[in-house]
Short mmCIF file of N, CA and C in Angstrom, two decimals:
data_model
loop_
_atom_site.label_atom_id
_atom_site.label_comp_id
_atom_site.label_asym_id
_atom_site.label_seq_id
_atom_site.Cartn_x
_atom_site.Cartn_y
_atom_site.Cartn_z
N UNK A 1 147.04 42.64 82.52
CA UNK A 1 146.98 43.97 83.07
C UNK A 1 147.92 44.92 82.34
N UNK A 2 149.21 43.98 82.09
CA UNK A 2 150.08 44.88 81.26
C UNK A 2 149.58 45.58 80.17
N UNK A 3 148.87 45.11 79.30
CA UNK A 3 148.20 45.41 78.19
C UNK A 3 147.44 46.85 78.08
N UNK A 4 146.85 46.41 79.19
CA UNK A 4 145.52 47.10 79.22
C UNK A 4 146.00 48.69 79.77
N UNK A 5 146.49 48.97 80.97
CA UNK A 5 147.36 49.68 81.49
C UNK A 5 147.89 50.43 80.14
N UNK A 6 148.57 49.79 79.05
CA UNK A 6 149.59 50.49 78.32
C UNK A 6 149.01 51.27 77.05
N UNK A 7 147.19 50.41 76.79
CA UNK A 7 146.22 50.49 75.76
C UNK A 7 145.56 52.14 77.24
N UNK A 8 145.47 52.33 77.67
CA UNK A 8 144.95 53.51 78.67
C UNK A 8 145.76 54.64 78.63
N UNK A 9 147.35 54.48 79.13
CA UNK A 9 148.12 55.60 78.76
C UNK A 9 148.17 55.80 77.50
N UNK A 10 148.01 55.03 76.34
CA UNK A 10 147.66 55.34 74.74
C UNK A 10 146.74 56.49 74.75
N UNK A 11 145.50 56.01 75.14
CA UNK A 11 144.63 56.52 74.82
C UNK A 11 144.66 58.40 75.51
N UNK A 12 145.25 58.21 77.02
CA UNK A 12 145.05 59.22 77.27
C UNK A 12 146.00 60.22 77.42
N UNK A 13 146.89 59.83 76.49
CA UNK A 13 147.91 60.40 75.51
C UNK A 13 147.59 61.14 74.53
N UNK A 14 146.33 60.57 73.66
CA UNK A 14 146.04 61.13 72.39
C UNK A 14 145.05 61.72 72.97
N UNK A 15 144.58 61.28 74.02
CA UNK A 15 142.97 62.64 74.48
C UNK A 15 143.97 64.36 75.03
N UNK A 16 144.75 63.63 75.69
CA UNK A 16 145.49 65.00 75.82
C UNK A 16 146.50 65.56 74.57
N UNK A 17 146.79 65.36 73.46
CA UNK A 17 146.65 65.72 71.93
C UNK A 17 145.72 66.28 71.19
N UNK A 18 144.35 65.72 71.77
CA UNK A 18 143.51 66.29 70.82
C UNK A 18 142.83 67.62 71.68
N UNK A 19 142.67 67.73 73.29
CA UNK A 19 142.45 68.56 74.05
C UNK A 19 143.33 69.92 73.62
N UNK A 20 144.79 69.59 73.86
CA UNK A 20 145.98 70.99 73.06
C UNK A 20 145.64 70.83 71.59
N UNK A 21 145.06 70.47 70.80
CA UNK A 21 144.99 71.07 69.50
C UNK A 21 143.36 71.84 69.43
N UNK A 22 142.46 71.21 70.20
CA UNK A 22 141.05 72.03 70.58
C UNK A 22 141.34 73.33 71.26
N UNK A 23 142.52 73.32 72.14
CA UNK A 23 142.98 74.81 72.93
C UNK A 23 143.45 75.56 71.74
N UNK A 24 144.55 74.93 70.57
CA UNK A 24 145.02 76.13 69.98
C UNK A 24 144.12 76.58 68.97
N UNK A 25 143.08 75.23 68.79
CA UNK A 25 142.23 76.16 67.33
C UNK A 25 141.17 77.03 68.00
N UNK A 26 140.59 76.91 69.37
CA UNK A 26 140.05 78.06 70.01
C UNK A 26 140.74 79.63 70.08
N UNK A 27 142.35 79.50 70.45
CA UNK A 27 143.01 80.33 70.01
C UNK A 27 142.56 81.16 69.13
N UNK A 28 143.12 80.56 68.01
CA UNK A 28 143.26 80.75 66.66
C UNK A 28 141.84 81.77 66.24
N UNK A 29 140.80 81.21 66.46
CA UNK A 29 139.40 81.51 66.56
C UNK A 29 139.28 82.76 67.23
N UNK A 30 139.29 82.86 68.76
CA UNK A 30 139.72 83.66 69.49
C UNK A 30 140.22 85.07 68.65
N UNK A 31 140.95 84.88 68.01
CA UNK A 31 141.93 86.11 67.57
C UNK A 31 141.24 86.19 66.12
N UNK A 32 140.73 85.48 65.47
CA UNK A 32 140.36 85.74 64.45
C UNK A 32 138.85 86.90 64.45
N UNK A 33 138.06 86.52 65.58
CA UNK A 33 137.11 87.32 65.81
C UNK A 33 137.61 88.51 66.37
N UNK A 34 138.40 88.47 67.28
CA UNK A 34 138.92 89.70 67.79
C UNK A 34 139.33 91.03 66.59
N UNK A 35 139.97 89.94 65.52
CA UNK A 35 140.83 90.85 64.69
C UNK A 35 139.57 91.70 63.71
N UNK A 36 138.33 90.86 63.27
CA UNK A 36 137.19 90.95 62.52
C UNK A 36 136.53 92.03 63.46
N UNK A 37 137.03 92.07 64.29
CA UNK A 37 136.03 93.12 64.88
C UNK A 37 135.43 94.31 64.60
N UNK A 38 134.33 95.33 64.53
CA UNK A 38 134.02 96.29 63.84
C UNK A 38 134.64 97.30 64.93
N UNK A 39 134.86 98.71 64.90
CA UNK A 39 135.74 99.70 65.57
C UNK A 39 134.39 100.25 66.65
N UNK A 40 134.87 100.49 67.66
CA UNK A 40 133.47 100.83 68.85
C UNK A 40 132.87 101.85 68.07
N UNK A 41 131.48 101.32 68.17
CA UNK A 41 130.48 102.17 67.80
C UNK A 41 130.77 103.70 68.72
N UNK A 42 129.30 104.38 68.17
CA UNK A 42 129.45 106.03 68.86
C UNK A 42 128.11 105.73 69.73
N UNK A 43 128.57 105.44 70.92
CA UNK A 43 127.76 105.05 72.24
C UNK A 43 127.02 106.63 72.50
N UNK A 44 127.16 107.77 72.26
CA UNK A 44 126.45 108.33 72.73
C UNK A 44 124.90 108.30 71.97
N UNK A 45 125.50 108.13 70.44
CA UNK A 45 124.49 107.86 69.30
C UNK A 45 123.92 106.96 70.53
N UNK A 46 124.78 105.80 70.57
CA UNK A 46 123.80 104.40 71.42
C UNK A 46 122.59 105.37 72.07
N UNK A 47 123.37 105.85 73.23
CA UNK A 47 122.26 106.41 74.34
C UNK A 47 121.56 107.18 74.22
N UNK A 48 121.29 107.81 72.98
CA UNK A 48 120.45 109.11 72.43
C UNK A 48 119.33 107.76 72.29
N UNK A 49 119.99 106.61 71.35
CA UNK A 49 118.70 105.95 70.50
C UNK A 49 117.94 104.80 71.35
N UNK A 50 119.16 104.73 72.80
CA UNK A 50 118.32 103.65 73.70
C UNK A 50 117.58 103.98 74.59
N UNK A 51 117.84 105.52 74.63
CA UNK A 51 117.13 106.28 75.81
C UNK A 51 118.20 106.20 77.36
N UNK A 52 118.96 105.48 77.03
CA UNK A 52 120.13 104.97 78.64
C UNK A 52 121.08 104.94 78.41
N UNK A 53 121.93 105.15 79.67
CA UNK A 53 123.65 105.07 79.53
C UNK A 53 123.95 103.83 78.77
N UNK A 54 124.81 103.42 77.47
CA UNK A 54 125.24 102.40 77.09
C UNK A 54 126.67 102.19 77.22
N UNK A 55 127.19 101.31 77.46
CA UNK A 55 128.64 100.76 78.17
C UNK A 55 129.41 100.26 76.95
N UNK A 56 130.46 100.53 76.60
CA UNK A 56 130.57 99.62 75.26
C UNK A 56 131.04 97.92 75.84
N UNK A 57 130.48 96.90 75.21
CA UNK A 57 130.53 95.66 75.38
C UNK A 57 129.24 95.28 76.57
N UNK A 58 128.75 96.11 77.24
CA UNK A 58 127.94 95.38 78.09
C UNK A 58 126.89 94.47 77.50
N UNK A 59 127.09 93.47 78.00
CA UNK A 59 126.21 92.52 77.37
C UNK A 59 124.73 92.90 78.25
N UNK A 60 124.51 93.28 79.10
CA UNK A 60 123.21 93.23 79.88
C UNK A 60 122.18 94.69 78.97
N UNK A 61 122.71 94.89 78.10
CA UNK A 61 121.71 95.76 77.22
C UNK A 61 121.49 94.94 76.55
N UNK A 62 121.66 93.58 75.97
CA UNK A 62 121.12 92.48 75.38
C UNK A 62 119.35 91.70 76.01
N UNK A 63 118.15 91.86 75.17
CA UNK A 63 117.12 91.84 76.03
C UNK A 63 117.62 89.92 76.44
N UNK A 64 117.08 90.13 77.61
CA UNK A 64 117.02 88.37 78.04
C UNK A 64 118.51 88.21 78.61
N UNK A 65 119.54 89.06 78.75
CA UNK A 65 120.61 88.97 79.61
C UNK A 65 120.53 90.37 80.67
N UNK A 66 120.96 89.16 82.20
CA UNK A 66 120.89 90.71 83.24
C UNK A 66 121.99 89.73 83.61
N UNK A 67 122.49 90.66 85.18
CA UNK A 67 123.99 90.72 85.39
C UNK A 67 124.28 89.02 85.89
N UNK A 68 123.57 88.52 86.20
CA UNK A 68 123.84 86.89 86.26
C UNK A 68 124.27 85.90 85.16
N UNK A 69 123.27 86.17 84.09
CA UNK A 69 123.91 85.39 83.14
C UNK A 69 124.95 86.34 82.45
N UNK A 70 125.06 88.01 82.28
CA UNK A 70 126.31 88.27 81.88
C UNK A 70 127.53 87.70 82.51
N UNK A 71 127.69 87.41 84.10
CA UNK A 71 128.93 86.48 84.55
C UNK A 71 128.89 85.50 84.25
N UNK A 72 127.50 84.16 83.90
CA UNK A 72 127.79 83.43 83.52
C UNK A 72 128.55 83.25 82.43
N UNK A 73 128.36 84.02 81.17
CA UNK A 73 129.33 84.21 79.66
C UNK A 73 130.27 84.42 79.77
N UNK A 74 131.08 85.33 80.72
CA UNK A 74 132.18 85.66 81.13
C UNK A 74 132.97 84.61 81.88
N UNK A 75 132.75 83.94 82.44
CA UNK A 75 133.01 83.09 83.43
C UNK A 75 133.43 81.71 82.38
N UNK A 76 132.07 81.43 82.05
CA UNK A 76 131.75 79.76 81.74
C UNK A 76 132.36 79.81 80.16
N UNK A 77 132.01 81.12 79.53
CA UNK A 77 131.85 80.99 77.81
C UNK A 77 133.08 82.07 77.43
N UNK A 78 133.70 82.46 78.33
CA UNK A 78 134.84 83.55 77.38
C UNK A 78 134.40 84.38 77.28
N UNK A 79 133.07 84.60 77.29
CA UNK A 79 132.33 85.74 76.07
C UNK A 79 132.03 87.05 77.07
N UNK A 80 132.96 87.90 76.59
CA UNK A 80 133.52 89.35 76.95
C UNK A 80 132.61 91.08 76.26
N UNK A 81 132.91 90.45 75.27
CA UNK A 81 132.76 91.21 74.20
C UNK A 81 131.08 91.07 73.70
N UNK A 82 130.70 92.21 73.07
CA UNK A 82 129.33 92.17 71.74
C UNK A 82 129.38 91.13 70.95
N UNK A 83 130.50 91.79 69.84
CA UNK A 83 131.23 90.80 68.81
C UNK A 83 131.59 89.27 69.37
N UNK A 84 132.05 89.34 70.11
CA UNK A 84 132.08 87.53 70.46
C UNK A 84 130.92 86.91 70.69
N UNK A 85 129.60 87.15 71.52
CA UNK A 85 128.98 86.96 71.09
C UNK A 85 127.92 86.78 70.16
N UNK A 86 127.93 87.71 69.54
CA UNK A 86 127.62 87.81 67.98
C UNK A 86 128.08 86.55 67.06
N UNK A 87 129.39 86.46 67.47
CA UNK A 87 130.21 85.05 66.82
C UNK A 87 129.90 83.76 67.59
N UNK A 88 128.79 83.18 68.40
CA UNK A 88 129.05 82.38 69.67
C UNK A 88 127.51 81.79 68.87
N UNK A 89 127.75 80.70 68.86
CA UNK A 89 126.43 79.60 68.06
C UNK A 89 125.62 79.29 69.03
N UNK A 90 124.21 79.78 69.31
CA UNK A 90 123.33 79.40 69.95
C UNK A 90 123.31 78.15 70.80
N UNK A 91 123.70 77.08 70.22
CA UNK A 91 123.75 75.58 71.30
C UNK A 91 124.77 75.93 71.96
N UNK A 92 126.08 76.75 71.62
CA UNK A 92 126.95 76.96 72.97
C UNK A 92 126.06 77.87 74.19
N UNK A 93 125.36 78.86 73.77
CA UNK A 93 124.51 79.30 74.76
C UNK A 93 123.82 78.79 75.48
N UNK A 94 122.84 77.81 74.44
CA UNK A 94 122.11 76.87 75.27
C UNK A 94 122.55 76.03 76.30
N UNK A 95 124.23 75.53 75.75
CA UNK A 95 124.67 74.63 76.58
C UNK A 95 125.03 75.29 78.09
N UNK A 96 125.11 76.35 77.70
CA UNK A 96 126.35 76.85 78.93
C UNK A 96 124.65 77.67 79.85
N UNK A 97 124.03 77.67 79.24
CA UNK A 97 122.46 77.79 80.17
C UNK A 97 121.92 76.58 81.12
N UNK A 98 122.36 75.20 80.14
CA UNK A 98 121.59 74.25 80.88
C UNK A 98 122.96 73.68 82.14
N UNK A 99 123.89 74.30 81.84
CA UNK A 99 125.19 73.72 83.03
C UNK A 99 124.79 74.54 83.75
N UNK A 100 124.30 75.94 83.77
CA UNK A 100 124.05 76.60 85.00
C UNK A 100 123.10 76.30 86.14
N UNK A 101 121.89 75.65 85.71
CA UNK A 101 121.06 75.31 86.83
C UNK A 101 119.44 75.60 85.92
N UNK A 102 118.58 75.12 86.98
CA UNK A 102 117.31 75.72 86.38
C UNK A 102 116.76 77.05 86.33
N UNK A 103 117.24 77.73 87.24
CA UNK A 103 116.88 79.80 87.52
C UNK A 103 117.43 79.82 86.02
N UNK A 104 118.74 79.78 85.46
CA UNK A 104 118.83 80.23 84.21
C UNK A 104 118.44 79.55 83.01
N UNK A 105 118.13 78.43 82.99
CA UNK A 105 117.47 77.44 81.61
C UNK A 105 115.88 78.39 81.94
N UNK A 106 115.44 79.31 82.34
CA UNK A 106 114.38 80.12 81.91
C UNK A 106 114.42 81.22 80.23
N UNK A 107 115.80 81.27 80.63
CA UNK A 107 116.81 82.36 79.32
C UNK A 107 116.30 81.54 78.36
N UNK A 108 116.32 81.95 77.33
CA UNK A 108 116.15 81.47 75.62
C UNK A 108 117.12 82.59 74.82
N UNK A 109 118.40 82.17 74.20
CA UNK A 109 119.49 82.55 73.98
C UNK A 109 119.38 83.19 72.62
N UNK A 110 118.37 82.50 71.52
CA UNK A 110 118.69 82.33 70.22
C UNK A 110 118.65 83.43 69.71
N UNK A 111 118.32 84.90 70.35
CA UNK A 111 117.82 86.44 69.57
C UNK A 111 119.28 86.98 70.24
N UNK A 112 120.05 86.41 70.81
CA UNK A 112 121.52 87.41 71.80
C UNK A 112 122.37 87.49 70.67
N UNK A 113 123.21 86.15 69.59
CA UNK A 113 123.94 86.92 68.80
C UNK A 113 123.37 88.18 67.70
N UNK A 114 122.16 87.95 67.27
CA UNK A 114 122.08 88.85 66.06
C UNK A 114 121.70 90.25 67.44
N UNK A 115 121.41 90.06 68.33
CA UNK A 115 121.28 91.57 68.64
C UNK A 115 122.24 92.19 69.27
N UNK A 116 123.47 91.06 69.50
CA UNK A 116 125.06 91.51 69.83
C UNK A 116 125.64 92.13 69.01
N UNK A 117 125.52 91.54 66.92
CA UNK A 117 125.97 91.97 66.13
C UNK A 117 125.33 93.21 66.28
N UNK A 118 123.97 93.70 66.21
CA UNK A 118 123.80 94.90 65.54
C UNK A 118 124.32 96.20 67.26
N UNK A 119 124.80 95.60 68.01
CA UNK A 119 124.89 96.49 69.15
C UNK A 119 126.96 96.96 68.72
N UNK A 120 127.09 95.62 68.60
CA UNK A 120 128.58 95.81 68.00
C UNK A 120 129.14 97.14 66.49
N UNK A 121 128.18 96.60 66.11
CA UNK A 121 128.59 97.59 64.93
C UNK A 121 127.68 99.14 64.66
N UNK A 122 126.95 99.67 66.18
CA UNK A 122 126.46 100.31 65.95
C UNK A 122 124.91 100.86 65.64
N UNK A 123 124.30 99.74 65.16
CA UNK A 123 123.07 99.39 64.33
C UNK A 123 121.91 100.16 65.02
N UNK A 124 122.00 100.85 65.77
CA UNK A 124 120.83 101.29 67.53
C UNK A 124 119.50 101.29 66.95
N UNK A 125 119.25 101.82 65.92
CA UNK A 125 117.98 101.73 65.59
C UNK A 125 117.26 100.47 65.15
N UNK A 126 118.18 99.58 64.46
CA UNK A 126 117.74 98.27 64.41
C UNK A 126 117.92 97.67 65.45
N UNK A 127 118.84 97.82 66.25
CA UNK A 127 118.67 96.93 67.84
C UNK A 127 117.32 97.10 68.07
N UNK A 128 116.82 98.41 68.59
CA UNK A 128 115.85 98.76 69.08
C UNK A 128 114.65 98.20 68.45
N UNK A 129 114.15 97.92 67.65
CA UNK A 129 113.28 97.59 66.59
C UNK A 129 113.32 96.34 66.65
N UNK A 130 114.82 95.69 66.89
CA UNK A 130 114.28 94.50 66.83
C UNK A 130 114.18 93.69 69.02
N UNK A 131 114.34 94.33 69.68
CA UNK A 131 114.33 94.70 70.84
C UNK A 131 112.72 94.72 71.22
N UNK A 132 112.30 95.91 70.31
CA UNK A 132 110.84 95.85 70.65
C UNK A 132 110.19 94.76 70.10
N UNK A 133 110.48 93.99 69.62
CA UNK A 133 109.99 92.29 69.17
C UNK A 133 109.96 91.73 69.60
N UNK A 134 111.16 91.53 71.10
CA UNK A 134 111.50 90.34 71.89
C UNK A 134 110.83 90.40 73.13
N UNK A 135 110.35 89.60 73.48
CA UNK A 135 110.22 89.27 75.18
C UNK A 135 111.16 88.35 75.72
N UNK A 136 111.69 88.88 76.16
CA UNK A 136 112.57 88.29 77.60
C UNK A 136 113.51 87.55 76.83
N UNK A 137 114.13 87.98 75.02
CA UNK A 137 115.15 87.36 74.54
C UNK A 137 114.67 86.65 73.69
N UNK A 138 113.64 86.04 73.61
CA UNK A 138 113.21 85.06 72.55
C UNK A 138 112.45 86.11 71.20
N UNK A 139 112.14 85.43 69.97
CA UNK A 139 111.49 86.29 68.87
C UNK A 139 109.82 86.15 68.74
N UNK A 140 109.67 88.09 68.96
CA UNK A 140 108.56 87.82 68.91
C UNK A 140 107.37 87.07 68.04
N UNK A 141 106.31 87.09 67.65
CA UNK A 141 105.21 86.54 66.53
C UNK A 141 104.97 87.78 65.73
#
């Protein structure tokens, strides 16, 4: 028992080592996107070209996100910001869709960063354009 016991606190010694070095390179990450960030677009431009009030960072002008799964991102994924998600790899979306339940594994994630990037830096006319492509978030045919 001695053994075994002492082979366990080993182990979950180094799981909690490798957990604080996964926290600081999220950090690290964290701030690196933050710092990359493009300077807030000119939201009124936004709302001339979306036709609607635009919020800067609201993710729910993203087609295929409304205010549920925006708390879910916020909540589950960090994800605050345009730009962060813009930076946020599709299987983390996916993942953090299929932990939510089945109402949200309806979402299909894979069109949210590139239309985060172009909302982040401004892009309105290509949002839109590529907006009118999507149904319900996914790419059109």
């Amino acid at each position: 028992m001695g053994d075994r016991e002492a082979t366990i606190g080993d182990l979950r010694a180094r799981l909690w080592n490798q957990e604080a070095k996964i926290g600081e390179l999220e950090s690290l990450l964290a701030a690196h996107i933050a710092a990359s960030a493009p300077p807030e677009p000119d939201l009124v431009a936004g709302e001339a070209a979306l036709g609607e009030k635009v919020r800067f960072n609201d993710l729910t002008v993203i087609e295929g996100i409304g205010p549920k799964i925006a708390d879910l991102l916020h909540a589950n994924g960090h994800i605050r910001t345009w730009w962060e998600l813009h930076h946020t790899d599709v299987a983390i979306l996916r993942r953090l869709i299929d932990e939510a339940g089945s109402s949200a594994q309806l979402h299909d994630p894979s069109s949210w960063p590139q239309q985060a990037g172009l909302l982040a830096r401004g892009q309105w006319h290509e949002f839109t354009a590529l907006v009118d492509r999507l149904r319900g978030g996914t790419r059109g045919q």
